[in-house]
PDB file of C-alpha atoms and ligand atoms in Angstrom:
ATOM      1  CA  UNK A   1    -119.215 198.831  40.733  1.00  0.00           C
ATOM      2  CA  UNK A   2    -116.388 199.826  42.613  1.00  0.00           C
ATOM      3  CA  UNK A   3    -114.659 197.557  45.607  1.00  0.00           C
ATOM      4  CA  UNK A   4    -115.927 199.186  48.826  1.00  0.00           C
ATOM      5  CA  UNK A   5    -113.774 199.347  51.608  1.00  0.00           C
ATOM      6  CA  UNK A   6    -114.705 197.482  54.929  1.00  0.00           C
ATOM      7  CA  UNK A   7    -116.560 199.007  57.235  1.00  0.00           C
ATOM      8  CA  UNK A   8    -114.595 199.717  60.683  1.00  0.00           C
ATOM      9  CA  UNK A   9    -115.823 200.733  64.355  1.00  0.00           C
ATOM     10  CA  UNK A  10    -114.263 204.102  64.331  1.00  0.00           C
ATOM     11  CA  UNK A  11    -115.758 205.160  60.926  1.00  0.00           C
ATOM     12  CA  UNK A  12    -119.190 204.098  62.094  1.00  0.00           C
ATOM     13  CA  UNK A  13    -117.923 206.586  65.116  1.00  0.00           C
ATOM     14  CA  UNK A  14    -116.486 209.233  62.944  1.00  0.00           C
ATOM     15  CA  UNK A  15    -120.141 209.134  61.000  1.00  0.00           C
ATOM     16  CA  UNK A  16    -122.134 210.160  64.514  1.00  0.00           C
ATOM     17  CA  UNK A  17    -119.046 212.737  65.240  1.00  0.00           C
ATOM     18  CA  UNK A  18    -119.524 214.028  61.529  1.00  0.00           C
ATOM     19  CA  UNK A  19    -123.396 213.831  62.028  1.00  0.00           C
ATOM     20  CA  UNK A  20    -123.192 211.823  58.896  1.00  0.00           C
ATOM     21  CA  UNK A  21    -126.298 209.345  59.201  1.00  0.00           C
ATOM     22  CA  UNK A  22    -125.401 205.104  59.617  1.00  0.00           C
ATOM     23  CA  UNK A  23    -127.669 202.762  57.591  1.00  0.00           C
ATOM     24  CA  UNK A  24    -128.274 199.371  58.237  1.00  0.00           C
ATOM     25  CA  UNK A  25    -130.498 196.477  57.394  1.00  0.00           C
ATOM     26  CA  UNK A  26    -131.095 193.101  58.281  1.00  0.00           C
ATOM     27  CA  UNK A  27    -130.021 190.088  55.979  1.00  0.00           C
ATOM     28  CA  UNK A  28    -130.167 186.390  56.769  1.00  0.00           C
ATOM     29  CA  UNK A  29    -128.666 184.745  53.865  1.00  0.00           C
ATOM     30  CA  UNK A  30    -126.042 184.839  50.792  1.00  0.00           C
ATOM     31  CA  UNK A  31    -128.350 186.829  48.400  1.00  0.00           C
ATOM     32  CA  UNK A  32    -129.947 189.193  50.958  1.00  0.00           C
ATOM     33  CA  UNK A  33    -126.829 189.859  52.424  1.00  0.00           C
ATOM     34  CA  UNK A  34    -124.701 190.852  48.567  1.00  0.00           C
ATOM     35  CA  UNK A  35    -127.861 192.612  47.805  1.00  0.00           C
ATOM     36  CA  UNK A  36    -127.575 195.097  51.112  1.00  0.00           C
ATOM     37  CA  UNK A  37    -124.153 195.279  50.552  1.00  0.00           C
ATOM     38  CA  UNK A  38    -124.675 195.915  46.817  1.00  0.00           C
ATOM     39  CA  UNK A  39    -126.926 198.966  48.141  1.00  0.00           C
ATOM     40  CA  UNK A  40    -123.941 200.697  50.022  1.00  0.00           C
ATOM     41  CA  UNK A  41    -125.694 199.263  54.197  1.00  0.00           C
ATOM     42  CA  UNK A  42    -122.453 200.591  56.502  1.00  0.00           C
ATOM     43  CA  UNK A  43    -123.843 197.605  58.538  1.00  0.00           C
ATOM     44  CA  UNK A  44    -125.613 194.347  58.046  1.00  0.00           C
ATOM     45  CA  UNK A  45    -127.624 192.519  60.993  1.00  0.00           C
ATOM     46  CA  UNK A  46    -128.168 189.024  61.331  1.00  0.00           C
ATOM     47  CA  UNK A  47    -131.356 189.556  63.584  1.00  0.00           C
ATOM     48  CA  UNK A  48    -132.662 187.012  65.309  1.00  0.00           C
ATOM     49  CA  UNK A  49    -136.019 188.366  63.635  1.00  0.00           C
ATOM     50  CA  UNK A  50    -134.533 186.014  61.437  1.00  0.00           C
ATOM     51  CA  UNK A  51    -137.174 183.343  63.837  1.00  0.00           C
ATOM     52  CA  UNK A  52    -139.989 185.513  62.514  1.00  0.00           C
ATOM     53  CA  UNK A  53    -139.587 186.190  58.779  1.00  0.00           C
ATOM     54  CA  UNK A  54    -137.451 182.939  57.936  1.00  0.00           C
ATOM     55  CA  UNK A  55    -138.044 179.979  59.582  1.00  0.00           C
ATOM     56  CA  UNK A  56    -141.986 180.706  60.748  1.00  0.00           C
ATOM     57  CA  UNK A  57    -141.957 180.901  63.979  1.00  0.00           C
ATOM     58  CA  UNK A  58    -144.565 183.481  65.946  1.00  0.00           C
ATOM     59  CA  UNK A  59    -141.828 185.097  67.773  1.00  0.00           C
ATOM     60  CA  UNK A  60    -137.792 185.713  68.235  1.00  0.00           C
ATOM     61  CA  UNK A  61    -137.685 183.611  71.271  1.00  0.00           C
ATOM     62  CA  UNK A  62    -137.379 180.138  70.233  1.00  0.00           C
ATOM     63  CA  UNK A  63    -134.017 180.709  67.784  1.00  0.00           C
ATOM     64  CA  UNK A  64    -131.482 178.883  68.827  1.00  0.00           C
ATOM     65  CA  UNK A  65    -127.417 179.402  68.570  1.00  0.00           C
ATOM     66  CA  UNK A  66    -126.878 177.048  65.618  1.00  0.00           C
ATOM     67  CA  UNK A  67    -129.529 178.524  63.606  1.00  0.00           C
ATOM     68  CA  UNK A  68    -128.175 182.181  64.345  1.00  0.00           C
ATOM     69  CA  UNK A  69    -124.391 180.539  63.494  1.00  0.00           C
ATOM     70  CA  UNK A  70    -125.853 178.990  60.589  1.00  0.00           C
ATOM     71  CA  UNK A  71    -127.923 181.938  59.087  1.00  0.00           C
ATOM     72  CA  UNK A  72    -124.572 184.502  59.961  1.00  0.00           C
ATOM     73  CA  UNK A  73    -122.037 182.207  58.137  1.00  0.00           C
ATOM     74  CA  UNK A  74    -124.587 182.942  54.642  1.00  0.00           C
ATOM     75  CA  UNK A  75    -124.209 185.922  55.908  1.00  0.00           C
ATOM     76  CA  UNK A  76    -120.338 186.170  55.650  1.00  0.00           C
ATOM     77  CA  UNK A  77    -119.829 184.254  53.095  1.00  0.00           C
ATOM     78  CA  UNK A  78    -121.184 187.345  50.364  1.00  0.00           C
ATOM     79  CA  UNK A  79    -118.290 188.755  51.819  1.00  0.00           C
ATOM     80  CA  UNK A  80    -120.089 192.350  52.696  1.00  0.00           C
ATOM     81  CA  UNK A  81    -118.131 195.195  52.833  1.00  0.00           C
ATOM     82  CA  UNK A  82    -120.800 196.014  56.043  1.00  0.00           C
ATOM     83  CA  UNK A  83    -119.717 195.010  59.262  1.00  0.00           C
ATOM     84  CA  UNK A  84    -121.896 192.788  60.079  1.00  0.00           C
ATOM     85  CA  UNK A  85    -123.629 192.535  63.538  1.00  0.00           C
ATOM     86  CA  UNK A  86    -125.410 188.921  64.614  1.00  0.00           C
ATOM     87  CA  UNK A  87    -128.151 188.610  67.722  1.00  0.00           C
ATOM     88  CA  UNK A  88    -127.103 186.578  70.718  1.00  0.00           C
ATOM     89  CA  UNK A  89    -130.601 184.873  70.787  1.00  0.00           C
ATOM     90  CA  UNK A  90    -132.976 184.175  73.812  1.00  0.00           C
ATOM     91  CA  UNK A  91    -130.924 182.186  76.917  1.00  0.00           C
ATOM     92  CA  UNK A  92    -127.669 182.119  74.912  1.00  0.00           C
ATOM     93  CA  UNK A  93    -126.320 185.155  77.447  1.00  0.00           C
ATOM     94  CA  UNK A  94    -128.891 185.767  80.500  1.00  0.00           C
ATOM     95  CA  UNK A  95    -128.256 182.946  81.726  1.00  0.00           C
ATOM     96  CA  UNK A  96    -124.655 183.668  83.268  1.00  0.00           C
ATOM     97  CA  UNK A  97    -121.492 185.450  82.126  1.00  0.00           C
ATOM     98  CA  UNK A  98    -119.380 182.583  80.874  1.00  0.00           C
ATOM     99  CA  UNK A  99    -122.415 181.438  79.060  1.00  0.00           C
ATOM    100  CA  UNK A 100    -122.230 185.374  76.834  1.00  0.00           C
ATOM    101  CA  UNK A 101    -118.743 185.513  76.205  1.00  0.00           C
ATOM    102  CA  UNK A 102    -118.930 181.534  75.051  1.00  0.00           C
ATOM    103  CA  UNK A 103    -122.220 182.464  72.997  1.00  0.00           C
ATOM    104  CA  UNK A 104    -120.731 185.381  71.811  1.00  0.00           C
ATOM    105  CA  UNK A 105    -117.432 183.787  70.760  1.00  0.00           C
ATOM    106  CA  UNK A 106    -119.652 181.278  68.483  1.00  0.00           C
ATOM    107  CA  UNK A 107    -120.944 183.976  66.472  1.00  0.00           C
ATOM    108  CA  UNK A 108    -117.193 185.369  65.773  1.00  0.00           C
ATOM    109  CA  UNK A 109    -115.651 182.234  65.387  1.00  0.00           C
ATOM    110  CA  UNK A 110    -117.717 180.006  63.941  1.00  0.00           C
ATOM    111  CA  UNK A 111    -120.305 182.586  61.869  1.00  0.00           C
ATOM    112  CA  UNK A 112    -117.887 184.795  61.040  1.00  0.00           C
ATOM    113  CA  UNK A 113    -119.550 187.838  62.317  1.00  0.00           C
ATOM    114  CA  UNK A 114    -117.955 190.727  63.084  1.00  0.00           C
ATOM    115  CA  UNK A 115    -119.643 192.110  66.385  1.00  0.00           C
ATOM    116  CA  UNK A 116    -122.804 190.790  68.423  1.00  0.00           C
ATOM    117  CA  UNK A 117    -126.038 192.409  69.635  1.00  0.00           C
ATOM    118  CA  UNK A 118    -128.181 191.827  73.000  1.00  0.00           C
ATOM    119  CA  UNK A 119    -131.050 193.133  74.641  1.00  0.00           C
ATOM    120  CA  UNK A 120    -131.120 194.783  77.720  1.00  0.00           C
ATOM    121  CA  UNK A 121    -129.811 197.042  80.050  1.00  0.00           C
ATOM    122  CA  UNK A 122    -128.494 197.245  83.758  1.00  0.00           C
ATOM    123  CA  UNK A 123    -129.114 193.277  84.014  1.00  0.00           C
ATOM    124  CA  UNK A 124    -127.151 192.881  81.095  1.00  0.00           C
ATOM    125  CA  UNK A 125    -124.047 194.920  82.322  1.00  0.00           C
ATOM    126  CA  UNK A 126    -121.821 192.165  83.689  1.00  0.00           C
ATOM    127  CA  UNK A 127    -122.289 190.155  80.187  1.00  0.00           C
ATOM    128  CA  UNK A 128    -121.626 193.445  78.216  1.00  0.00           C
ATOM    129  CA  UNK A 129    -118.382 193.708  79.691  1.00  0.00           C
ATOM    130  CA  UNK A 130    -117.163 190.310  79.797  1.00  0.00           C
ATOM    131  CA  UNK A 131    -117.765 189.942  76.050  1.00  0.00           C
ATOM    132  CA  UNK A 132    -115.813 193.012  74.949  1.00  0.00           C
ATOM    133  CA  UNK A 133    -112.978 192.167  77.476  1.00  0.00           C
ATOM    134  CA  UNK A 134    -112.979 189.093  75.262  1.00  0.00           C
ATOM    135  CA  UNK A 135    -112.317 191.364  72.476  1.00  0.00           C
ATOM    136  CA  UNK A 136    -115.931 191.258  70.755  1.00  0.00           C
ATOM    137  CA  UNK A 137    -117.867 194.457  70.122  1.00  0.00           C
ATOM    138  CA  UNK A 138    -121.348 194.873  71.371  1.00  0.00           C
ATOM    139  CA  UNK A 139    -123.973 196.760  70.136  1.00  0.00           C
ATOM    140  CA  UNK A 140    -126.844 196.806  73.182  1.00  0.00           C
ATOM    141  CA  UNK A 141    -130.622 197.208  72.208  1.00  0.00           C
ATOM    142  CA  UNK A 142    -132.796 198.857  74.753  1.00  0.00           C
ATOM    143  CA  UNK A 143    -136.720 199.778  74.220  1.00  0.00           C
ATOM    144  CA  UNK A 144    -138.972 196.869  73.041  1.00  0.00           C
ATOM    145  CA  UNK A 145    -136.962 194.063  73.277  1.00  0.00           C
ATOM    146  CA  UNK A 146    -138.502 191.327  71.268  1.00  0.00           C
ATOM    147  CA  UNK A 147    -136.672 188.800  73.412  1.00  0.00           C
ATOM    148  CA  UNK A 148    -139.166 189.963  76.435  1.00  0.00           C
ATOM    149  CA  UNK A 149    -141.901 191.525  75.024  1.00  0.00           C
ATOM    150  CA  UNK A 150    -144.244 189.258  76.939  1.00  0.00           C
ATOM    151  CA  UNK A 151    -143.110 191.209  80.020  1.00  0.00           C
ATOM    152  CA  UNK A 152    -143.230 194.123  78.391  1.00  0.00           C
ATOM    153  CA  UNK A 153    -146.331 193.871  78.021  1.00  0.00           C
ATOM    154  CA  UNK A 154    -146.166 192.906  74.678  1.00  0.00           C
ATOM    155  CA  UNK A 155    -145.047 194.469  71.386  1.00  0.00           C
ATOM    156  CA  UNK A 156    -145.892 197.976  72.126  1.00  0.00           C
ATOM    157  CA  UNK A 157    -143.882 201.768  72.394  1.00  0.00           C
ATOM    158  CA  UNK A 158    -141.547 201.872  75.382  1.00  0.00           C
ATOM    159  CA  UNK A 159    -140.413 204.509  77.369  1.00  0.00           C
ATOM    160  CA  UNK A 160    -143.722 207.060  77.170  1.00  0.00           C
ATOM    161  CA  UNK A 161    -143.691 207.849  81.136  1.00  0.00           C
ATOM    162  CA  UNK A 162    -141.417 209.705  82.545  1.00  0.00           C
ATOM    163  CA  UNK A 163    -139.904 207.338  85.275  1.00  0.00           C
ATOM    164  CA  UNK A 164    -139.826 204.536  81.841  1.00  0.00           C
ATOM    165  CA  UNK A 165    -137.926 206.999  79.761  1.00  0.00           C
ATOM    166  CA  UNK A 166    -135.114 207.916  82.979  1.00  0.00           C
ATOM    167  CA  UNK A 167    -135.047 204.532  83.124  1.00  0.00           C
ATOM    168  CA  UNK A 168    -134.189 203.271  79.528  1.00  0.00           C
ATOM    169  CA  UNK A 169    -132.057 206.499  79.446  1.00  0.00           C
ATOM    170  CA  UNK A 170    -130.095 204.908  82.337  1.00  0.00           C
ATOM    171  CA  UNK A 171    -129.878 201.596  81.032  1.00  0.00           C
ATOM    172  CA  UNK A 172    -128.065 203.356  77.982  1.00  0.00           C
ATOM    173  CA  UNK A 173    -125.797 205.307  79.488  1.00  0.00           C
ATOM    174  CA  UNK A 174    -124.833 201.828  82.072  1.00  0.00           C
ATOM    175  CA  UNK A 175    -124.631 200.056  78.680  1.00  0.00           C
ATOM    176  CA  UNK A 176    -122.148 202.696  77.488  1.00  0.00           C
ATOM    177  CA  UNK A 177    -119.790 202.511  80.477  1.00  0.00           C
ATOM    178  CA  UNK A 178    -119.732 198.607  79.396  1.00  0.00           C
ATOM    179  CA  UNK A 179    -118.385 199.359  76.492  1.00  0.00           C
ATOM    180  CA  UNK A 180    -121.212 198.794  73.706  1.00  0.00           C
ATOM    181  CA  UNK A 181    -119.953 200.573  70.665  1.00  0.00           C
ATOM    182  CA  UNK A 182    -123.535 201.725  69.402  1.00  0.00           C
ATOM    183  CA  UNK A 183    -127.076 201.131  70.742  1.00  0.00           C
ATOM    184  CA  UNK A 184    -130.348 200.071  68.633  1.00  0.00           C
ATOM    185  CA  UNK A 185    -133.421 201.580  70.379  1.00  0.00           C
ATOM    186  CA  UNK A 186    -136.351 200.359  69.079  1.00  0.00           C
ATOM    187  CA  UNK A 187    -140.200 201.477  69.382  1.00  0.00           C
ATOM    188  CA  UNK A 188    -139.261 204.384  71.579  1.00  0.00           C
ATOM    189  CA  UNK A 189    -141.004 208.163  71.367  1.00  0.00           C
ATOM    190  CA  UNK A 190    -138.799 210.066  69.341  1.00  0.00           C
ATOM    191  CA  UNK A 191    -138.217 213.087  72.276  1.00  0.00           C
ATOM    192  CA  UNK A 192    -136.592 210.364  73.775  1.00  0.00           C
ATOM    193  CA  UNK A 193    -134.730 209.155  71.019  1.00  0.00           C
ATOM    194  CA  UNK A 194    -133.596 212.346  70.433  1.00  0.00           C
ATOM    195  CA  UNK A 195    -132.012 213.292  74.004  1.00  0.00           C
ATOM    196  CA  UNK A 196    -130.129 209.856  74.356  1.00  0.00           C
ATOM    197  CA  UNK A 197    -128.559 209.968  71.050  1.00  0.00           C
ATOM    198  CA  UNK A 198    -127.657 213.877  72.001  1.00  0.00           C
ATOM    199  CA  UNK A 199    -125.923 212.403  75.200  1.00  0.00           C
ATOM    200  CA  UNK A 200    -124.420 209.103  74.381  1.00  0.00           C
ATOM    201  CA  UNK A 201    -121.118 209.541  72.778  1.00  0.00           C
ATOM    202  CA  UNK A 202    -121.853 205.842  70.778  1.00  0.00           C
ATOM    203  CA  UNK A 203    -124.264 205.984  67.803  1.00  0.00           C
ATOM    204  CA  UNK A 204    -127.741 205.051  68.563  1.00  0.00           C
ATOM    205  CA  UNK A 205    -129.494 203.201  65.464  1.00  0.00           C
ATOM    206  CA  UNK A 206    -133.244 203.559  65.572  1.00  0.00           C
ATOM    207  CA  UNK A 207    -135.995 201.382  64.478  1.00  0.00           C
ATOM    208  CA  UNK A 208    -139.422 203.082  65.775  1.00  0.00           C
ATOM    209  CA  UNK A 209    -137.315 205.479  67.183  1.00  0.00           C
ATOM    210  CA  UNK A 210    -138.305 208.781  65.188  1.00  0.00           C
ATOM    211  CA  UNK A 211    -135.757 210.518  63.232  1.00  0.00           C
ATOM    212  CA  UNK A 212    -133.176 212.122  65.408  1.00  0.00           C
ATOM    213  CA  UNK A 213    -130.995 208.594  65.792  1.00  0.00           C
ATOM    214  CA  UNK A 214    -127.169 208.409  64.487  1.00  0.00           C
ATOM    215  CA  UNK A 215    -128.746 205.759  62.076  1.00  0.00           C
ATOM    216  CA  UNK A 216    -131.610 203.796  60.918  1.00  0.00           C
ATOM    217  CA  UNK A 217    -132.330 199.729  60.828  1.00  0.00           C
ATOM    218  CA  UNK A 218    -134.877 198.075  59.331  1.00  0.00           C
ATOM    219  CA  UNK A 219    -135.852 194.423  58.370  1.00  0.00           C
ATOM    220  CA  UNK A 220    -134.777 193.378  55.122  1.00  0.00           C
ATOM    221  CA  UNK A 221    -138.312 191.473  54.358  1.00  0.00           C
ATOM    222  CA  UNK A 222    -140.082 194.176  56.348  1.00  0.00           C
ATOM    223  CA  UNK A 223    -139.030 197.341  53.847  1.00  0.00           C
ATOM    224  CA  UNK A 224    -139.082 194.885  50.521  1.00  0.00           C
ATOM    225  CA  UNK A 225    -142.845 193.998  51.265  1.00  0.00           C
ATOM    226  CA  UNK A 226    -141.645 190.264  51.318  1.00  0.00           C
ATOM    227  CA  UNK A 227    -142.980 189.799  55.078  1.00  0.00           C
ATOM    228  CA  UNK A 228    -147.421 190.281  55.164  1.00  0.00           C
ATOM    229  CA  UNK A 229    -148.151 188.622  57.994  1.00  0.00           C
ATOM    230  CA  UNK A 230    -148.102 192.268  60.435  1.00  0.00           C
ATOM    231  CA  UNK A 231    -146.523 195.375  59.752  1.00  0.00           C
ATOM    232  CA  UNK A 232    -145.602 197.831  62.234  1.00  0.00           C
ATOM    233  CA  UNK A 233    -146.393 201.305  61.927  1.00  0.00           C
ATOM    234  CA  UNK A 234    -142.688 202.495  62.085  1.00  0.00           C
ATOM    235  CA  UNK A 235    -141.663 200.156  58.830  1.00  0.00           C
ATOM    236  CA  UNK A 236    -141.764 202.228  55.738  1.00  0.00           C
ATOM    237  CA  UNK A 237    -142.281 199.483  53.046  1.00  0.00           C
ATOM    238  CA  UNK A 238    -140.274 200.375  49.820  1.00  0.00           C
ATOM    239  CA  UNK A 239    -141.409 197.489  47.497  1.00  0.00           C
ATOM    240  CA  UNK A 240    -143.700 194.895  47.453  1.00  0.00           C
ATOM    241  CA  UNK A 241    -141.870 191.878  46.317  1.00  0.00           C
ATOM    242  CA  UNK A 242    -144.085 189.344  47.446  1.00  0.00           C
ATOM    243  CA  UNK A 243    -146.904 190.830  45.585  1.00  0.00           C
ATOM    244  CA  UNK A 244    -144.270 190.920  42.212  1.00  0.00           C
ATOM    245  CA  UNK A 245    -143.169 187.006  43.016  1.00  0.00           C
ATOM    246  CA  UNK A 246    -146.818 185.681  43.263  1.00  0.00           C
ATOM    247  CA  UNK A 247    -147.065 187.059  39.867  1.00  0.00           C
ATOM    248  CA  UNK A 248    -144.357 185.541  38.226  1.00  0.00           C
ATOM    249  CA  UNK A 249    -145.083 182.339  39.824  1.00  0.00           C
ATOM    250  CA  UNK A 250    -148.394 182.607  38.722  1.00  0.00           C
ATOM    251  CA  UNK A 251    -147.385 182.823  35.271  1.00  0.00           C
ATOM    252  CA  UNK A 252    -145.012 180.742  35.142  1.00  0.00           C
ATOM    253  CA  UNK A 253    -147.114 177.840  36.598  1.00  0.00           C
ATOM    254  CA  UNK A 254    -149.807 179.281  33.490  1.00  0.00           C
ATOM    255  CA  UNK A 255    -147.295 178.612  30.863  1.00  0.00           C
ATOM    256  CA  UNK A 256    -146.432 175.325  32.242  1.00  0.00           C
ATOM    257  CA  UNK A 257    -149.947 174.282  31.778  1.00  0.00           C
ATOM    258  CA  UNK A 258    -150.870 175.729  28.731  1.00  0.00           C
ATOM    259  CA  UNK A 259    -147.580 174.329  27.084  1.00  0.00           C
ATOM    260  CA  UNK A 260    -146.353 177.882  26.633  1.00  0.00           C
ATOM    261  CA  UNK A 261    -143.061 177.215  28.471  1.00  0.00           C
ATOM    262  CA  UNK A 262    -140.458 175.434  28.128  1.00  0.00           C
ATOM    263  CA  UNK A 263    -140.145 176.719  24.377  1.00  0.00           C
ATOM    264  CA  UNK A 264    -137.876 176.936  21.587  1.00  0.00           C
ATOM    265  CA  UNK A 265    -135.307 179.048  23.156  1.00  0.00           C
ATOM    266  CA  UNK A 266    -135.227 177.486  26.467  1.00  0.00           C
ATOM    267  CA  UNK A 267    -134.727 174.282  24.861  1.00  0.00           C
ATOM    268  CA  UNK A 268    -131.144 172.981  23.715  1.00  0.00           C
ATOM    269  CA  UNK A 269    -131.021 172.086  19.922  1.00  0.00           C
TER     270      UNK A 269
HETATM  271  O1  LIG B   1    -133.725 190.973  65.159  1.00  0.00           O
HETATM  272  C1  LIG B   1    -133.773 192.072  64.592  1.00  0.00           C
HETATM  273  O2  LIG B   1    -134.043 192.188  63.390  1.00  0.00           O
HETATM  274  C2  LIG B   1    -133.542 193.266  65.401  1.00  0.00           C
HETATM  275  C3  LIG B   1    -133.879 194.588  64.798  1.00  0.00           C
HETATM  276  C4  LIG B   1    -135.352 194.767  64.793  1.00  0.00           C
HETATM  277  C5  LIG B   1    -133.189 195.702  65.456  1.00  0.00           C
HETATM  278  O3  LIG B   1    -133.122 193.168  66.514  1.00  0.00           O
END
């Protein structure tokens, strides 16, 4: 297969100014992360989902920084031609300014990531812009933020009423002025969707967002069927890996006990 070309900030732009659509996945390791770059993803995202469908936990809140750095250097080290995004997890940036652009430096530096994603909106201005004066591209994520779904009132669409929708709206366009460089929006009506990606003049990526985003994100073990534990009615599942992996396993721990396997040719003469 042909060498691709990295993937830049101004091409993603040039995509939403071309209405060409931006495709991205999650990955949280060295082969998920050559296989979505092997598939052509403009960007990969070390989520901090990564809490959920890697390491067990029951929600995003309790990743910490070193995991995040630890999961985005795999990441980096396929060497995508995606730029790839990493989540500032849970306390690593609402807890002051210094404490984002320090959080948010870790993930460049030390991960090797090429841009950073929080959640929020007007609370999260200050950090926003302190992290890209830094020179470090944000993407902001506004909707249902995982990170405080408890006070959202758990995981559930955002933005149905009117006065929510202004408001996550507002949040977007604040987040804009602070420089984010595209904007997930995730679980929100699709109306909604549709007139803040028509007025921002950074991509939105959707996720639960309907189809009128600048791009689309899912998670990696969410679309491969590798992740059974929930499903949300906005992932479209595109294989069911887990289902093919039981199988093999199955057999293979068959022919183990019947004496099948190892056999002749798996055996050195
Ligand atoms: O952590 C994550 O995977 C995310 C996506 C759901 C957007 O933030």
């Amino acid at each position: 297969m042909a060498q691709r070309s990295r993937v830049t900030l101004p091409q993603l732009q040039a995509m939403k100014e071309r209405g060409e659509r931006i495709t991205m996945v999650t990955a949280y390791d060295y082969p998920s992360s050559l296989l979505a770059d092997r598939a052509g993803m403009d960007m990969i995202l070390v989520g901090d989902s990564l809490g959920m469908v890697v390491l067990g936990y029951s929600s995003t809140v309790p990743v910490t920084m070193d995991e995040m750095i630890h999961h985005t250097k795999a990441v980096v080290r396929a060497n995508p031609a995606a730029l790839v995004v990493a989540d500032l997890p849970f306390l690593s940036y609402q807890t002051s300014v210094p404490d984002a652009v320090y959080n948010a430096g870790r993930l460049i530096k030390e991960g090797g990531a090429d841009a950073v994603k929080l959640e929020g909106g007007q609370a999260v201005v200050p950090m926003v812009r302190a992290i890209v004066n830094a020179g470090i591209p944000v993407m902001g994520h506004l909707g249902l933020t995982p990170q405080s779904a408890v006070q959202l009132g758990g995981f559930r669409v955002q933005g149905r009423s009117e006065a929510e929708g202004e408001k996550i709206a507002a949040d977007a366009a604040a987040l804009v002025e602070a420089g984010v460089f595209a904007l997930v929006l995730e679980c929100v009506p699709a109306d909604l969707a549709r007139r803040i990606t028509a007025a921002l003049p950074v991509p939105t990526i959707g996720i639960g967002a309907g189809p009128d985003c600048d791009g689309q994100v899912l998670v990696y073990h969410d679309l491969l069927g590798l992740f059974d534990r929930f499903r949300p009615k906005f992932v479209k599942q595109y294989a069911n890996l887990a289902e093919a992996a039981v199988a093999a396993l199955e057999k293979y721990r068959d022919e183990v006990r019947q004496g099948k396997f190892p056999d002749q040719e798996h055996s050195f003469k």
